[in-house]
Amino acid sequence: VLLVAEQQTAGRGRLGRPWQGDVGAALTFSLGLMLQPRDWSGLSLAVGVSLVQSLDPQGDLGVQLKWPNDLWVKRPHTPEGWGKLAGILIETALPTGSSYSADAPRYCVVGVGINIAPPQAQGLSTAPLGLRDLQDGVDAPHTLARVAKPLLATLQQFEREGFAPWQVAFNARDALAQTAVTLSDGRHGVAQGVDAGGGLLVRTEQGMEVVTSAEVSVRPIMQP
């Protein structure tokens, strides 16, 4: 099931953050289907790789992946150094009447928001930008046509094979690679890409640590 909203006034992003989209200014959609992978780890990363490869297949636009579920573009002349192009939110639920088990099939909803026109930046930790900042003449319908079918194929392959097939592709577009980062729990380190399960590798003073909880926020440390 693919549902597309031409306008979104009460969208919800990661950690409950609001996400809005005006008519023609954003592509917001949800793709829902039953999935039964052996391991759900890394699903948002595989979705991100699919979107990046559809929107910027050769990397000419500079679209990169920010663990665990954002698409960023390098903007060296801005205070943050980055602009946020898109976000991903995934939720799953057991079918009605089903009992929980780790390997039970679940209904999975992949929510995606892609800025088409440059949006307002007030109150956002990372300044947003739109696809039109990178390419002339793009619009929401044609962007949906570019990303939807490959995304469905990605979800079906993830069900069969897990995240491992996307590890190399993610690391090739990793916005945080070799970047000093701070975690929301106060830890600091240098990001080292992701492992085969989609966990973020961070080299800290205590050694290499694997960050797996999407509830842990990761931010690059701004250089003076």
Coordinates of C-alpha atoms in Angstrom, one line a residue:
V1 CA 0.0 0.0 0.0
L2 CA 1.5 3.3 -1.1
L3 CA -0.1 6.5 0.4
V4 CA 1.0 9.9 -0.7
A5 CA 0.2 13.2 1.0
E6 CA 0.2 16.3 -1.2
Q7 CA 0.2 18.4 2.0
Q8 CA 1.3 17.4 5.5
T9 CA 0.6 19.6 8.5
A10 CA 1.1 17.1 11.4
G11 CA 3.7 14.7 10.2
R12 CA 5.9 13.0 12.8
G13 CA 9.5 12.3 12.4
R14 CA 12.1 10.6 14.5
L15 CA 11.8 11.2 18.3
G16 CA 8.4 12.7 17.7
R17 CA 9.8 15.8 15.9
P18 CA 7.3 17.5 13.6
W19 CA 7.6 17.3 9.8
Q20 CA 5.5 19.5 7.6
G21 CA 5.1 19.6 3.8
D22 CA 3.2 22.1 1.6
V23 CA 1.7 21.3 -1.8
G24 CA 4.4 21.0 -4.4
A25 CA 7.1 21.7 -1.8
A26 CA 7.7 18.2 -0.5
L27 CA 7.2 14.6 -1.3
T28 CA 5.7 12.8 1.8
F29 CA 4.6 9.2 1.4
S30 CA 4.3 5.9 3.4
L31 CA 4.8 2.4 1.9
G32 CA 3.3 -0.4 3.9
L33 CA 3.6 -4.2 3.5
M34 CA 4.0 -7.4 5.5
L35 CA 7.6 -8.3 6.1
Q36 CA 9.2 -11.3 7.9
P37 CA 13.0 -10.7 7.9
R38 CA 15.3 -12.8 10.1
D39 CA 16.6 -9.6 11.6
W40 CA 15.1 -6.1 11.4
S41 CA 18.4 -4.4 12.3
G42 CA 19.6 -1.9 9.6
L43 CA 16.3 -1.5 7.8
S44 CA 16.2 2.3 7.9
L45 CA 19.8 2.3 6.6
A46 CA 18.9 0.0 3.6
V47 CA 15.9 2.4 2.9
G48 CA 18.3 5.3 3.0
V49 CA 20.7 3.6 0.5
S50 CA 17.8 2.9 -1.8
L51 CA 16.7 6.6 -1.8
V52 CA 20.2 7.9 -2.3
Q53 CA 20.9 5.6 -5.2
S54 CA 17.6 6.7 -6.8
L55 CA 18.0 10.4 -6.2
D56 CA 21.8 10.7 -6.8
P57 CA 23.0 7.5 -8.5
Q58 CA 26.4 8.8 -9.4
G59 CA 27.0 10.9 -6.3
D60 CA 27.2 14.1 -8.5
L61 CA 24.7 16.0 -6.2
G62 CA 26.6 15.1 -3.0
V63 CA 23.7 13.4 -1.3
Q64 CA 24.9 11.3 1.7
L65 CA 23.5 9.3 4.5
K66 CA 23.4 10.4 8.1
W67 CA 23.0 7.4 10.5
P68 CA 20.3 6.2 11.1
N69 CA 17.7 7.7 8.9
D70 CA 18.5 11.1 7.2
L71 CA 19.7 12.2 3.8
W72 CA 22.2 15.1 4.1
V73 CA 24.0 17.2 1.6
K74 CA 27.4 18.9 2.3
R75 CA 27.1 22.7 2.5
P76 CA 30.5 24.0 3.6
H77 CA 29.5 27.7 3.5
T78 CA 26.7 27.2 6.1
P79 CA 27.3 27.3 9.9
E80 CA 26.2 23.6 10.3
G81 CA 28.2 22.5 7.3
W82 CA 25.2 20.3 6.2
G83 CA 21.7 20.5 4.8
K84 CA 19.0 18.0 5.4
L85 CA 17.2 16.8 2.3
A86 CA 15.1 13.9 3.5
G87 CA 14.1 11.8 6.6
I88 CA 12.9 8.3 7.1
L89 CA 10.7 6.9 9.8
I90 CA 9.8 3.2 10.1
E91 CA 7.2 1.6 12.3
T92 CA 6.0 -2.0 12.5
A93 CA 3.0 -3.6 14.1
L94 CA 1.8 -7.2 14.5
P95 CA -1.4 -8.1 12.6
T96 CA -4.6 -8.0 14.6
G97 CA -4.9 -11.1 16.7
S98 CA -1.3 -12.2 16.3
S99 CA 0.9 -13.0 19.3
Y100 CA 4.4 -11.6 19.6
S101 CA 7.4 -13.6 18.7
A102 CA 10.8 -12.4 17.4
D103 CA 10.4 -14.0 14.0
A104 CA 6.7 -13.2 13.5
P105 CA 5.7 -11.3 10.4
R106 CA 4.8 -7.7 11.0
Y107 CA 3.1 -5.0 9.0
C108 CA 5.9 -2.5 8.2
V109 CA 5.2 1.2 7.3
V110 CA 8.1 3.1 5.8
G111 CA 7.5 6.8 6.0
V112 CA 9.6 9.1 3.8
G113 CA 9.7 12.9 3.6
I114 CA 11.8 14.5 0.8
N115 CA 12.1 18.3 0.5
I116 CA 11.5 19.4 -3.0
A117 CA 11.5 23.2 -2.6
P118 CA 13.8 24.8 -0.1
P119 CA 11.8 24.8 3.2
Q120 CA 11.8 27.2 6.1
A121 CA 14.8 26.6 8.5
Q122 CA 13.5 28.0 11.8
G123 CA 13.8 25.8 14.8
L124 CA 15.6 23.0 13.1
S125 CA 19.0 21.6 14.3
T126 CA 20.1 21.0 10.8
A127 CA 19.2 23.5 8.1
P128 CA 17.0 21.9 5.4
L129 CA 17.4 22.2 1.7
G130 CA 15.3 21.1 -1.2
L131 CA 16.0 18.9 -4.2
R132 CA 15.6 22.0 -6.4
D133 CA 18.7 23.4 -4.7
L134 CA 20.5 20.5 -6.3
Q135 CA 18.6 20.0 -9.6
D136 CA 16.4 22.3 -11.7
G137 CA 12.9 21.3 -12.7
V138 CA 12.3 18.5 -10.2
D139 CA 8.8 18.0 -8.7
A140 CA 7.1 15.6 -6.3
P141 CA 5.4 13.3 -8.8
H142 CA 8.5 12.6 -10.8
T143 CA 10.6 12.2 -7.7
L144 CA 8.1 9.6 -6.4
A145 CA 8.3 7.7 -9.7
R146 CA 12.1 7.6 -9.3
V147 CA 12.2 6.2 -5.8
A148 CA 9.0 4.1 -5.2
K149 CA 9.7 0.9 -7.3
P150 CA 13.4 0.6 -6.2
L151 CA 12.3 1.1 -2.6
L152 CA 9.9 -1.8 -2.8
A153 CA 12.6 -4.0 -4.3
T154 CA 14.9 -3.0 -1.5
L155 CA 12.3 -4.0 1.2
Q156 CA 11.8 -7.3 -0.5
Q157 CA 15.5 -8.0 -0.7
F158 CA 16.0 -6.9 2.9
E159 CA 13.4 -9.5 4.0
R160 CA 15.4 -12.2 2.3
E161 CA 19.0 -11.1 3.1
G162 CA 19.0 -8.5 5.9
F163 CA 21.2 -5.4 5.9
A164 CA 24.5 -6.9 5.0
P165 CA 24.2 -6.4 1.2
W166 CA 23.9 -2.6 1.8
Q167 CA 26.8 -2.2 4.2
V168 CA 29.4 -1.3 1.6
A169 CA 27.0 1.1 -0.2
F170 CA 26.1 2.8 3.0
N171 CA 29.7 3.3 4.1
A172 CA 30.5 4.8 0.6
R173 CA 27.9 7.5 1.3
D174 CA 28.3 7.8 5.0
A175 CA 28.2 11.5 6.0
L176 CA 29.7 10.8 9.4
A177 CA 32.7 8.7 8.3
Q178 CA 35.9 9.7 10.1
T179 CA 34.0 12.6 11.7
A180 CA 34.2 13.5 15.4
V181 CA 30.8 13.0 16.8
T182 CA 29.0 13.4 20.1
L183 CA 26.2 11.1 21.2
S184 CA 23.1 12.3 23.1
D185 CA 24.2 10.3 26.1
G186 CA 27.4 12.4 26.4
R187 CA 29.9 10.0 24.8
H188 CA 32.4 11.4 22.2
G189 CA 34.3 9.7 19.5
V190 CA 35.1 9.3 15.8
A191 CA 32.5 7.6 13.5
Q192 CA 33.9 4.6 11.6
G193 CA 31.0 3.6 9.4
V194 CA 28.5 0.8 10.1
D195 CA 28.9 -2.9 10.7
A196 CA 27.0 -5.7 8.9
G197 CA 24.1 -5.3 11.2
G198 CA 23.7 -1.5 10.7
G199 CA 25.2 -0.5 14.0
L200 CA 27.2 2.7 14.0
L201 CA 30.9 2.1 14.8
V202 CA 32.4 4.9 17.0
R203 CA 36.0 4.9 18.2
T204 CA 36.0 6.3 21.7
E205 CA 38.7 6.6 24.4
Q206 CA 37.4 3.3 25.8
G207 CA 37.8 1.6 22.4
M208 CA 35.4 0.8 19.5
E209 CA 31.8 1.0 20.4
V210 CA 28.7 -0.1 18.4
V211 CA 25.7 2.2 18.6
T212 CA 22.5 0.3 17.7
S213 CA 19.7 2.2 19.4
A214 CA 17.9 4.7 17.1
E215 CA 17.0 6.6 20.2
V216 CA 20.6 7.7 20.5
S217 CA 21.1 11.0 18.6
V218 CA 24.4 11.4 16.8
R219 CA 25.7 14.9 15.9
P220 CA 29.0 15.8 14.2
I221 CA 31.2 18.1 16.3
M222 CA 31.5 21.5 14.6
Q223 CA 35.0 22.5 13.9
P224 CA 36.1 26.1 14.8

